[in-house]
Amino acid sequence: MTERHDVAILGAGIAGSILASVLARNGAKVLLLDAGSHPRFAIGESTIPYTSVLLKVVAARYGVPEIAHLSSFNSVRKHVTGACGVKRNFGFVYQREGQAQRPDEVNQFVIPKMLHTENHFFRQDIDAYMTYTAVRYGAVLRQNTRVEEIDIDGSGVTLNAAGGQKFLARYIVDASGHRSPVAERFGLREAPTRFRHHSRSLFTHMVNVTPYDEVMRNPEAYGNPSPWHQGTLHHVFDGGWLWVIPFDNTKDGTNPLVSVGLTLDPRRHPRPDGPPQQEFDEFLRRFPDIAPQFRNARPVREWVSTGRLQYSATGTVGDRYCVTAHAAGFIDALYSRGMTNTLEVVNVLAHRLLDAIRDDDFSRERFALVEQLEQRLLDANDDLVHSSFTAFRDYDLWNAVFRVWAISTVLGTFGLQTAYDRLRRSGDVQPLLELENAKYLGSPFPTHDATNELLRASTSLSDQVEEGTLDPQEASQRIFGLLGEADFLPPPLQLARPENHFFHATPPRMARTAAWARTKAPAHIAGTITGAMSSFAREHVPGRG
């Protein structure tokens, strides 16, 4: 007789394996199906502080400490693998076709030392680690199993796979990716997609990529506080960006590879005939200050070249099903939000699934907020990336938009850390439930009016530039004006000064920020900053908290 599981999860990547670990750890009978097998190549390698706090939240909320092992570089190195790279900054270097790079056209977001150091995940190790964590908690894993038919009725889900295999479950979660069997079965793909952003990509892993720090024409003219190769480097230019994500940037690391990808607006840079390597080489010939990084580089695997990356779903939940992660939709990797969005959904989906299993009620209505969150996360990222690509046309505008992203992600991280602190110290989930019902669901900082007003204004001004009704210089000046008027921006960070190109929260600046938050900050932001900074301090000082 075919065994019936509580939840069948399609896709044993990071989304499916983390959800499987959470559900299995909490007593659910989980079936984890994957058309391929581990280890395998995957991108989505760069973490951000918000993601790392979410990893801690999910680990603590659902009792899966293995997930928390992914929340800092040191814990990954200790518990998981030596193949990941360290991430100490987000670097943005503005490039002009056919011209030398200008030292005053760079931006860098240095991850504050009070936060954990971020990661460049070598995904084949990370995904395998989480998959076998799920197995250790009792999930049943079936690799090289391609689902061909899905039938859902009032009694449950029937999955028919290649080779005559049959599986039964009470609910199905599809975390398999763009070619989602559930999206196909129920006609969920939105055509055309509602997303405004347009991009395509080509990417691979390489060896012998030279650190940008070693090929700059005039290194002393830059003043960047953190070496570019110690973080995720974005070469940004009119119509696109190129990522350089090193796994080879630690002294005792075990991985010589670097993730490299070129993302382009196909309306500005149509996909040419010929192989991806030829397109990449031609791109390098047009950008003389990027090319030296790749003079000795060579790919270690075949290039992947995509069509338009953006796709969406008309809906993501139904009676007995949910599509999530890259099965639900995708925007662009620019701000490394894919993993963040995945964890946001796991966090709100898991407790609803556990309740549904207990109640034997898998109706669409009880998962309505999951769908709302997924769609709003995608829409918010579409706005952010779309406005950023518009800003890539003019450095001054990009210099302004960069700051809006930076402050929204920092304050959002602080807000989440405050909620995590309550969870960690007392088991109180109420702050997390309040985030689930926040006014600006899907936003980087969903509970704060002023941050979201700034995000909306920046998006609107960028839209006017794209429409040709506003000059980029004027848009830049207006955004900097808004930054100067924003009472929630910590003055020590100097984000309203165009000439300050670095978000560098040094310990002295953080101390001054804490003093400002205690004495002068408006009430609507003071608690977020002081609460988060106290929480980070307790985590970093043994014996505290």
Coordinates of C-alpha atoms in Angstrom, one line a residue:
M1 CA 0.0 0.0 0.0
T2 CA 1.3 3.5 -0.9
E3 CA 2.3 5.5 2.2
R4 CA 0.5 8.8 2.7
H5 CA 2.5 11.8 3.8
D6 CA 1.3 15.0 5.4
V7 CA 3.2 17.2 3.0
A8 CA 5.0 16.5 -0.3
I9 CA 7.6 19.1 -1.2
L10 CA 8.8 19.4 -4.8
G11 CA 12.4 20.6 -5.0
A12 CA 15.2 19.8 -2.6
G13 CA 17.0 23.1 -3.1
I14 CA 17.5 25.5 -0.2
A15 CA 13.8 26.4 -0.1
G16 CA 12.4 22.9 -0.1
S17 CA 15.0 21.5 2.2
I18 CA 14.7 24.2 4.9
L19 CA 10.9 23.8 4.8
A20 CA 11.2 20.0 5.0
S21 CA 13.6 20.3 7.9
V22 CA 11.2 22.6 9.8
L23 CA 8.1 20.4 9.2
A24 CA 9.8 17.1 9.9
R25 CA 11.4 18.4 13.1
N26 CA 8.0 19.3 14.3
G27 CA 6.4 16.0 13.7
A28 CA 5.0 16.2 10.1
K29 CA 5.4 13.3 7.7
V30 CA 7.3 14.9 4.9
L31 CA 8.1 13.6 1.4
L32 CA 10.9 15.6 -0.4
L33 CA 11.0 14.9 -4.1
D34 CA 13.6 16.2 -6.6
A35 CA 14.0 15.7 -10.3
G36 CA 17.8 15.8 -9.8
S37 CA 20.3 14.9 -7.1
H38 CA 22.9 16.4 -4.8
P39 CA 25.5 17.8 -5.1
R40 CA 24.6 20.2 -7.9
F41 CA 25.3 23.7 -9.2
A42 CA 23.0 26.5 -8.1
I43 CA 23.3 30.3 -7.9
G44 CA 21.8 32.7 -5.4
E45 CA 25.0 32.6 -3.4
S46 CA 25.2 36.0 -1.6
T47 CA 23.6 36.6 1.8
I48 CA 22.5 39.9 3.3
P49 CA 22.1 40.7 7.0
Y50 CA 18.3 40.5 6.9
T51 CA 18.6 37.0 5.5
S52 CA 20.9 35.9 8.3
V53 CA 18.6 37.2 11.0
L54 CA 15.7 35.3 9.3
L55 CA 17.8 32.2 9.4
K56 CA 18.1 32.6 13.2
V57 CA 14.4 33.4 13.5
V58 CA 13.3 30.2 11.6
A59 CA 15.9 28.1 13.5
A60 CA 14.7 29.4 16.9
R61 CA 11.0 29.4 16.1
Y62 CA 10.9 25.9 14.9
G63 CA 13.7 24.3 16.9
V64 CA 16.1 23.5 14.0
P65 CA 19.6 24.7 15.1
E66 CA 21.1 23.5 11.8
I67 CA 19.4 26.4 10.1
A68 CA 21.1 28.9 12.4
H69 CA 24.5 27.4 11.4
L70 CA 24.0 29.2 8.1
S71 CA 23.5 32.6 9.7
S72 CA 27.2 33.6 9.9
F73 CA 30.4 32.9 8.1
N74 CA 32.1 31.5 11.2
S75 CA 29.3 29.1 11.9
V76 CA 29.1 27.9 8.3
R77 CA 32.9 27.3 8.4
K78 CA 32.6 25.4 11.7
H79 CA 29.5 23.3 11.1
V80 CA 28.9 23.0 7.4
T81 CA 31.7 23.5 4.9
G82 CA 35.0 25.3 4.2
A83 CA 34.0 26.0 0.6
C84 CA 32.1 29.2 1.2
G85 CA 33.5 32.7 0.8
V86 CA 33.3 35.6 3.3
K87 CA 31.2 38.7 2.6
R88 CA 32.2 41.8 4.5
N89 CA 30.7 44.3 2.0
F90 CA 28.4 45.1 -0.9
G91 CA 30.6 46.8 -3.5
F92 CA 29.2 48.9 -6.4
V93 CA 31.6 50.2 -9.0
Y94 CA 30.1 52.3 -11.7
Q95 CA 31.5 51.7 -15.2
R96 CA 31.2 53.6 -18.4
E97 CA 31.5 51.8 -21.8
G98 CA 34.9 52.6 -23.4
Q99 CA 36.1 54.7 -20.5
A100 CA 38.4 54.4 -17.5
Q101 CA 36.6 53.9 -14.2
R102 CA 36.3 57.1 -12.1
P103 CA 37.3 56.7 -8.4
D104 CA 34.6 59.1 -7.3
E105 CA 31.9 56.9 -8.8
V106 CA 31.9 53.9 -6.4
N107 CA 29.7 52.9 -3.5
Q108 CA 30.3 50.4 -0.8
F109 CA 28.1 49.1 2.0
V110 CA 30.3 47.7 4.7
I111 CA 28.6 45.2 7.0
P112 CA 28.8 46.5 10.5
K113 CA 31.1 44.5 12.8
M114 CA 28.3 44.2 15.4
L115 CA 26.4 42.1 12.9
H116 CA 27.6 38.6 11.9
T117 CA 29.8 38.4 8.9
E118 CA 27.8 37.4 5.8
N119 CA 28.4 34.5 3.4
H120 CA 29.1 33.7 -0.2
F121 CA 27.3 30.3 -0.1
F122 CA 28.7 27.5 -2.2
R123 CA 25.3 26.3 -2.9
Q124 CA 26.0 22.7 -3.8
D125 CA 27.3 22.2 -0.2
I126 CA 24.7 24.3 1.5
D127 CA 21.7 22.7 -0.3
A128 CA 23.0 19.2 0.3
Y129 CA 23.6 20.0 4.0
M130 CA 20.0 21.2 4.4
T131 CA 18.6 18.3 2.4
Y132 CA 20.3 15.7 4.6
T133 CA 19.3 17.7 7.7
A134 CA 15.7 17.2 6.6
V135 CA 16.4 13.5 6.2
R136 CA 17.9 13.3 9.7
Y137 CA 14.7 14.7 11.1
G138 CA 12.7 12.1 9.3
A139 CA 11.8 13.5 5.9
V140 CA 11.6 10.9 3.1
L141 CA 13.9 11.9 0.3
R142 CA 13.4 10.7 -3.3
Q143 CA 16.0 12.1 -5.7
N144 CA 16.0 11.7 -9.5
T145 CA 12.2 11.5 -9.3
R146 CA 10.4 13.7 -11.8
V147 CA 6.7 14.3 -11.1
E148 CA 4.6 13.9 -14.3
E149 CA 1.0 14.2 -13.1
I150 CA -0.6 15.9 -10.1
D151 CA -4.2 15.2 -9.0
I152 CA -5.8 17.1 -6.1
D153 CA -9.2 16.4 -4.7
G154 CA -11.0 16.7 -1.4
S155 CA -9.1 13.8 0.1
G156 CA -5.6 14.8 -0.8
V157 CA -2.8 14.9 -3.4
T158 CA -1.8 12.1 -5.8
L159 CA 1.6 12.4 -7.5
N160 CA 2.6 10.2 -10.4
A161 CA 6.2 10.2 -11.3
A162 CA 8.3 8.7 -14.1
G163 CA 8.7 4.9 -13.9
G164 CA 5.3 4.4 -12.5
Q165 CA 6.0 5.7 -9.0
K166 CA 3.0 7.0 -7.1
F167 CA 3.0 9.2 -4.0
L168 CA 0.1 10.4 -1.7
A169 CA 0.1 13.4 0.5
R170 CA -2.4 15.7 2.3
Y171 CA -0.8 18.9 0.9
I172 CA 1.8 19.8 -1.7
V173 CA 4.4 22.6 -1.7
D174 CA 6.1 23.3 -5.0
A175 CA 9.6 24.9 -4.5
S176 CA 11.0 23.4 -7.7
G177 CA 11.6 26.5 -9.7
H178 CA 10.4 28.2 -12.9
R179 CA 9.1 25.0 -14.5
S180 CA 6.9 24.4 -11.5
P181 CA 4.6 21.3 -12.1
V182 CA 1.9 22.8 -9.8
A183 CA 2.0 26.1 -11.7
E184 CA 1.7 24.2 -14.9
R185 CA -1.1 21.9 -13.6
F186 CA -3.3 24.8 -12.5
G187 CA -2.3 27.4 -15.1
L188 CA -0.8 29.8 -12.7
R189 CA 1.7 31.5 -14.9
E190 CA 0.9 35.1 -15.5
A191 CA 1.4 35.9 -19.2
P192 CA 2.6 38.4 -19.8
T193 CA 4.2 38.9 -16.4
R194 CA 3.0 42.0 -14.5
F195 CA 6.6 42.9 -13.5
R196 CA 8.1 46.0 -15.1
H197 CA 11.7 45.1 -14.8
H198 CA 13.4 43.4 -17.7
S199 CA 16.7 41.5 -17.5
R200 CA 18.4 38.4 -18.8
S201 CA 21.6 36.7 -17.5
L202 CA 24.6 34.6 -18.3
F203 CA 26.6 33.0 -15.5
T204 CA 29.1 30.4 -14.5
H205 CA 31.8 29.6 -12.0
M206 CA 35.4 30.5 -12.8
V207 CA 39.0 30.1 -11.6
N208 CA 41.8 32.6 -11.7
V209 CA 39.6 35.7 -11.4
T210 CA 41.9 38.5 -10.3
P211 CA 40.6 40.6 -7.3
Y212 CA 39.5 44.0 -8.4
D213 CA 41.7 45.5 -5.7
E214 CA 44.7 44.3 -7.7
V215 CA 43.7 45.8 -11.1
M216 CA 42.4 49.3 -10.2
R217 CA 44.4 52.0 -12.1
N218 CA 44.9 54.2 -9.0
P219 CA 43.9 52.3 -5.8
E220 CA 44.9 55.0 -3.4
A221 CA 42.3 57.4 -5.0
Y222 CA 39.4 55.3 -4.0
G223 CA 39.4 55.2 -0.2
N224 CA 37.0 52.2 0.0
P225 CA 37.0 51.0 3.6
S226 CA 36.9 47.3 2.8
P227 CA 38.7 45.4 0.0
W228 CA 36.3 44.8 -2.9
H229 CA 37.3 41.1 -3.0
Q230 CA 36.1 40.7 0.6
G231 CA 32.5 41.2 -0.5
T232 CA 30.1 40.8 -3.4
L233 CA 31.3 43.1 -6.2
H234 CA 28.7 44.6 -8.6
H235 CA 30.1 46.4 -11.7
V236 CA 27.1 48.5 -12.6
F237 CA 26.6 50.3 -15.9
D238 CA 23.9 51.7 -18.2
G239 CA 21.6 48.7 -18.9
G240 CA 23.0 46.1 -16.5
W241 CA 25.4 44.8 -13.9
L242 CA 28.0 42.1 -13.5
W243 CA 28.5 40.2 -10.3
V244 CA 31.7 38.8 -8.9
I245 CA 31.1 36.5 -5.9
P246 CA 34.4 35.0 -4.6
F247 CA 34.6 31.7 -2.7
D248 CA 38.4 32.0 -2.7
N249 CA 38.7 35.1 -0.5
T250 CA 39.7 33.5 2.8
K251 CA 43.1 32.4 3.9
D252 CA 42.1 28.8 4.9
G253 CA 39.3 28.3 2.5
T254 CA 39.0 25.2 0.4
N255 CA 37.4 26.6 -2.8
P256 CA 39.2 28.3 -5.7
L257 CA 36.1 29.3 -7.5
V258 CA 34.4 32.6 -8.2
S259 CA 30.8 33.0 -9.2
V260 CA 30.5 35.4 -12.2
G261 CA 27.3 36.6 -13.9
L262 CA 26.4 39.3 -16.4
T263 CA 22.8 40.6 -16.1
L264 CA 21.5 42.8 -19.0
D265 CA 18.3 44.6 -19.9
P266 CA 17.5 42.8 -23.2
R267 CA 15.8 45.9 -24.6
R268 CA 19.1 47.7 -24.3
H269 CA 21.4 44.7 -24.9
P270 CA 19.6 42.1 -27.1
R271 CA 20.8 38.6 -26.9
P272 CA 23.3 38.1 -29.8
D273 CA 23.9 35.0 -31.9
G274 CA 26.8 32.9 -30.7
P275 CA 27.8 31.2 -27.5
P276 CA 27.7 32.9 -24.1
Q277 CA 31.5 33.0 -23.7
Q278 CA 31.7 35.0 -26.9
E279 CA 29.2 37.5 -25.6
F280 CA 31.1 37.8 -22.3
D281 CA 34.4 38.4 -24.1
E282 CA 32.8 41.0 -26.3
F283 CA 31.4 42.7 -23.2
L284 CA 34.8 42.8 -21.6
R285 CA 36.3 44.5 -24.7
R286 CA 33.8 47.4 -24.2
F287 CA 34.7 47.9 -20.5
P288 CA 38.4 48.4 -20.2
D289 CA 38.5 48.5 -16.4
I290 CA 36.5 45.3 -15.9
A291 CA 38.5 43.3 -18.4
P292 CA 41.7 43.0 -16.4
Q293 CA 39.9 41.0 -13.7
F294 CA 39.3 38.2 -16.2
R295 CA 42.5 38.3 -18.2
N296 CA 43.5 34.9 -16.8
A297 CA 40.1 33.6 -15.8
R298 CA 38.5 30.5 -17.3
P299 CA 35.1 28.9 -16.6
V300 CA 35.0 25.5 -14.9
R301 CA 31.5 24.6 -16.2
E302 CA 29.3 25.5 -19.1
W303 CA 27.9 29.0 -19.2
V304 CA 24.1 29.3 -18.5
S305 CA 22.4 31.8 -20.7
T306 CA 18.8 32.8 -20.0
G307 CA 16.0 34.6 -21.7
R308 CA 14.0 37.2 -19.7
L309 CA 14.3 36.3 -16.1
Q310 CA 11.1 37.8 -14.8
Y311 CA 8.0 35.6 -14.4
S312 CA 5.1 35.6 -12.0
A313 CA 2.0 33.7 -10.9
T314 CA -1.6 34.8 -10.8
G315 CA -1.9 33.0 -7.5
T316 CA 0.4 30.9 -5.3
V317 CA -2.0 29.0 -3.0
G318 CA -5.1 26.9 -3.5
D319 CA -6.9 24.0 -1.8
R320 CA -4.0 21.7 -0.7
Y321 CA -1.2 23.4 -2.6
C322 CA 1.3 26.3 -2.4
V323 CA 3.9 27.4 -4.9
T324 CA 6.8 29.2 -3.4
A325 CA 10.3 30.5 -3.9
H326 CA 11.3 30.5 -7.5
A327 CA 8.3 28.4 -8.4
A328 CA 6.2 31.5 -7.6
G329 CA 8.1 34.1 -9.4
F330 CA 11.5 35.8 -9.9
I331 CA 12.8 39.4 -10.4
D332 CA 16.6 39.7 -10.5
A333 CA 19.6 38.8 -8.2
L334 CA 20.7 42.5 -7.9
Y335 CA 20.0 42.9 -4.1
S336 CA 20.3 39.2 -3.2
R337 CA 16.7 39.0 -2.0
G338 CA 15.8 35.6 -3.4
M339 CA 16.9 33.7 -0.3
T340 CA 15.4 36.4 1.9
N341 CA 12.0 36.1 0.2
T342 CA 12.2 32.3 0.5
L343 CA 12.8 32.4 4.2
E344 CA 10.0 35.0 4.7
V345 CA 7.6 32.6 3.2
V346 CA 8.9 29.5 5.0
N347 CA 8.5 31.4 8.3
V348 CA 4.8 32.2 7.7
L349 CA 3.9 29.0 5.9
A350 CA 5.4 26.5 8.3
H351 CA 3.3 27.2 11.3
R352 CA 0.1 27.4 9.2
L353 CA 1.0 24.0 7.7
L354 CA 1.6 22.5 11.1
D355 CA -1.8 23.8 12.3
A356 CA -3.5 22.5 9.2
I357 CA -2.0 19.0 9.7
R358 CA -3.3 19.0 13.3
D359 CA -6.8 20.3 12.3
D360 CA -7.0 18.3 9.0
D361 CA -8.0 21.6 7.3
F362 CA -6.0 22.5 4.2
S363 CA -8.4 25.0 2.7
R364 CA -7.1 27.9 0.7
E365 CA -8.4 30.5 3.1
R366 CA -6.1 29.6 5.9
F367 CA -3.1 30.2 3.6
A368 CA -4.3 33.5 2.2
L369 CA -1.7 35.6 3.9
V370 CA 1.1 33.4 2.5
E371 CA 0.0 34.3 -1.0
Q372 CA -0.4 37.9 -0.1
L373 CA 3.2 38.0 1.3
E374 CA 4.7 36.2 -1.7
Q375 CA 3.1 38.5 -4.2
R376 CA 4.0 41.7 -2.3
L377 CA 7.6 40.6 -1.8
L378 CA 7.9 40.1 -5.5
D379 CA 6.2 43.4 -6.3
A380 CA 8.4 45.3 -3.8
N381 CA 11.6 43.8 -5.3
D382 CA 10.4 44.6 -8.8
D383 CA 10.0 48.3 -7.8
L384 CA 13.4 48.4 -6.2
V385 CA 15.3 46.7 -9.0
H386 CA 13.4 48.5 -11.8
S387 CA 14.2 51.9 -10.3
S388 CA 17.9 50.8 -9.8
F389 CA 18.3 49.8 -13.5
T390 CA 16.8 53.2 -14.4
A391 CA 19.4 54.8 -12.1
F392 CA 22.2 53.0 -13.7
R393 CA 21.9 55.4 -16.6
D394 CA 23.4 58.2 -14.5
Y395 CA 25.8 57.9 -11.6
D396 CA 24.4 60.7 -9.6
L397 CA 21.0 59.2 -9.6
W398 CA 22.4 55.8 -8.8
N399 CA 24.3 57.4 -5.9
A400 CA 21.0 58.5 -4.5
V401 CA 19.0 55.3 -5.1
F402 CA 21.8 53.3 -3.5
R403 CA 21.2 55.1 -0.2
V404 CA 17.5 54.5 -0.2
W405 CA 18.1 50.7 -0.6
A406 CA 20.8 50.8 2.1
I407 CA 18.8 52.5 4.8
S408 CA 15.7 50.4 4.1
T409 CA 17.6 47.1 4.4
V410 CA 19.5 48.2 7.5
L411 CA 16.5 49.5 9.4
G412 CA 14.4 46.4 8.3
T413 CA 17.2 44.2 9.6
F414 CA 17.1 46.1 12.9
G415 CA 13.4 45.6 13.2
L416 CA 13.6 41.9 12.6
Q417 CA 16.5 41.5 15.0
T418 CA 14.3 43.1 17.7
A419 CA 11.6 40.6 17.1
Y420 CA 14.1 37.8 17.1
D421 CA 15.5 39.0 20.4
R422 CA 12.1 38.6 22.0
L423 CA 11.8 35.1 20.5
R424 CA 15.2 34.0 21.6
R425 CA 15.0 35.3 25.2
S426 CA 11.4 34.4 26.0
G427 CA 9.9 32.4 23.2
D428 CA 7.5 35.2 22.4
V429 CA 6.3 35.0 18.8
Q430 CA 3.9 38.0 19.0
P431 CA 6.4 40.5 17.4
L432 CA 6.7 38.0 14.5
L433 CA 3.0 37.8 14.2
E434 CA 2.8 41.6 14.1
L435 CA 5.3 41.6 11.2
E436 CA 3.1 39.1 9.3
N437 CA 0.3 41.6 9.5
A438 CA 2.4 44.7 8.9
K439 CA 1.0 47.7 7.0
Y440 CA 3.6 47.4 4.2
L441 CA 3.8 43.7 3.9
G442 CA 6.6 42.7 1.5
S443 CA 8.7 45.8 2.1
P444 CA 12.3 45.7 3.4
F445 CA 11.0 47.5 6.5
P446 CA 7.3 46.7 6.6
T447 CA 6.3 48.4 9.8
H448 CA 7.7 51.9 9.2
D449 CA 5.7 54.7 7.5
A450 CA 8.6 57.0 6.7
T451 CA 10.9 54.4 5.2
N452 CA 8.1 53.3 2.9
E453 CA 7.3 56.8 1.9
L454 CA 10.9 57.3 1.0
L455 CA 10.9 54.1 -1.0
R456 CA 7.8 55.1 -2.9
A457 CA 9.2 58.6 -3.6
S458 CA 12.4 57.2 -5.0
T459 CA 10.6 54.7 -7.2
S460 CA 8.3 57.5 -8.5
L461 CA 11.2 59.8 -9.3
S462 CA 13.0 57.0 -11.1
D463 CA 9.8 56.2 -13.1
Q464 CA 9.7 59.8 -14.2
V465 CA 13.3 59.6 -15.4
E466 CA 12.5 56.4 -17.4
E467 CA 9.4 58.1 -18.9
G468 CA 11.6 61.1 -20.0
T469 CA 9.6 63.6 -17.9
L470 CA 12.4 64.3 -15.4
D471 CA 16.1 64.8 -15.7
P472 CA 18.3 62.3 -13.8
Q473 CA 20.1 65.2 -12.1
E474 CA 16.9 66.7 -10.9
A475 CA 15.7 63.3 -9.6
S476 CA 19.0 62.8 -7.8
Q477 CA 18.7 66.2 -6.1
R478 CA 15.1 65.5 -5.0
I479 CA 16.1 62.2 -3.5
F480 CA 19.0 63.7 -1.6
G481 CA 16.6 66.4 -0.5
L482 CA 14.3 63.8 0.9
L483 CA 17.2 62.1 2.6
G484 CA 18.2 65.4 4.2
E485 CA 14.7 65.9 5.6
A486 CA 14.3 62.3 6.9
D487 CA 14.3 62.5 10.7
F488 CA 14.8 58.7 11.0
L489 CA 18.2 58.6 9.4
P490 CA 21.0 58.4 12.0
P491 CA 23.2 61.5 11.4
P492 CA 26.5 59.7 12.1
L493 CA 26.0 57.6 8.9
Q494 CA 25.9 60.7 6.7
L495 CA 23.6 59.2 4.1
A496 CA 22.3 62.6 3.0
R497 CA 25.8 63.7 1.8
P498 CA 26.3 62.8 -1.9
E499 CA 30.1 63.0 -1.5
N500 CA 30.0 60.2 1.2
H501 CA 30.1 57.1 -1.0
F502 CA 30.5 54.6 1.7
F503 CA 27.9 53.2 4.2
H504 CA 30.5 52.4 6.8
A505 CA 29.1 51.9 10.3
T506 CA 32.3 51.8 12.3
P507 CA 32.1 51.1 16.0
P508 CA 32.5 54.8 16.9
R509 CA 29.7 55.7 14.4
M510 CA 27.5 53.0 15.8
A511 CA 28.2 54.3 19.4
R512 CA 27.2 57.8 18.2
T513 CA 24.1 56.3 16.5
A514 CA 23.1 54.6 19.8
A515 CA 23.5 57.8 21.7
W516 CA 21.4 59.7 19.1
A517 CA 18.7 57.0 19.3
R518 CA 18.5 57.2 23.1
T519 CA 18.4 61.0 23.2
K520 CA 17.4 62.7 20.0
A521 CA 15.8 60.2 17.6
P522 CA 12.0 60.4 17.0
A523 CA 10.0 57.8 18.9
H524 CA 9.0 55.9 15.7
I525 CA 12.6 54.8 15.1
A526 CA 14.4 55.1 18.5
G527 CA 13.1 51.8 19.9
T528 CA 14.0 49.9 16.7
I529 CA 17.6 51.1 16.8
T530 CA 18.2 50.8 20.5
G531 CA 16.5 47.4 20.7
A532 CA 18.4 45.9 17.8
M533 CA 21.8 47.3 18.9
S534 CA 21.3 45.9 22.4
S535 CA 20.3 42.5 21.0
F536 CA 23.3 42.3 18.7
A537 CA 25.6 43.3 21.7
R538 CA 24.1 40.5 23.8
E539 CA 24.7 38.0 21.0
H540 CA 28.4 39.0 20.7
V541 CA 29.3 39.2 24.4
P542 CA 29.5 35.7 26.1
G543 CA 27.3 35.5 29.2
R544 CA 24.9 38.3 28.2
G545 CA 21.3 37.8 27.3

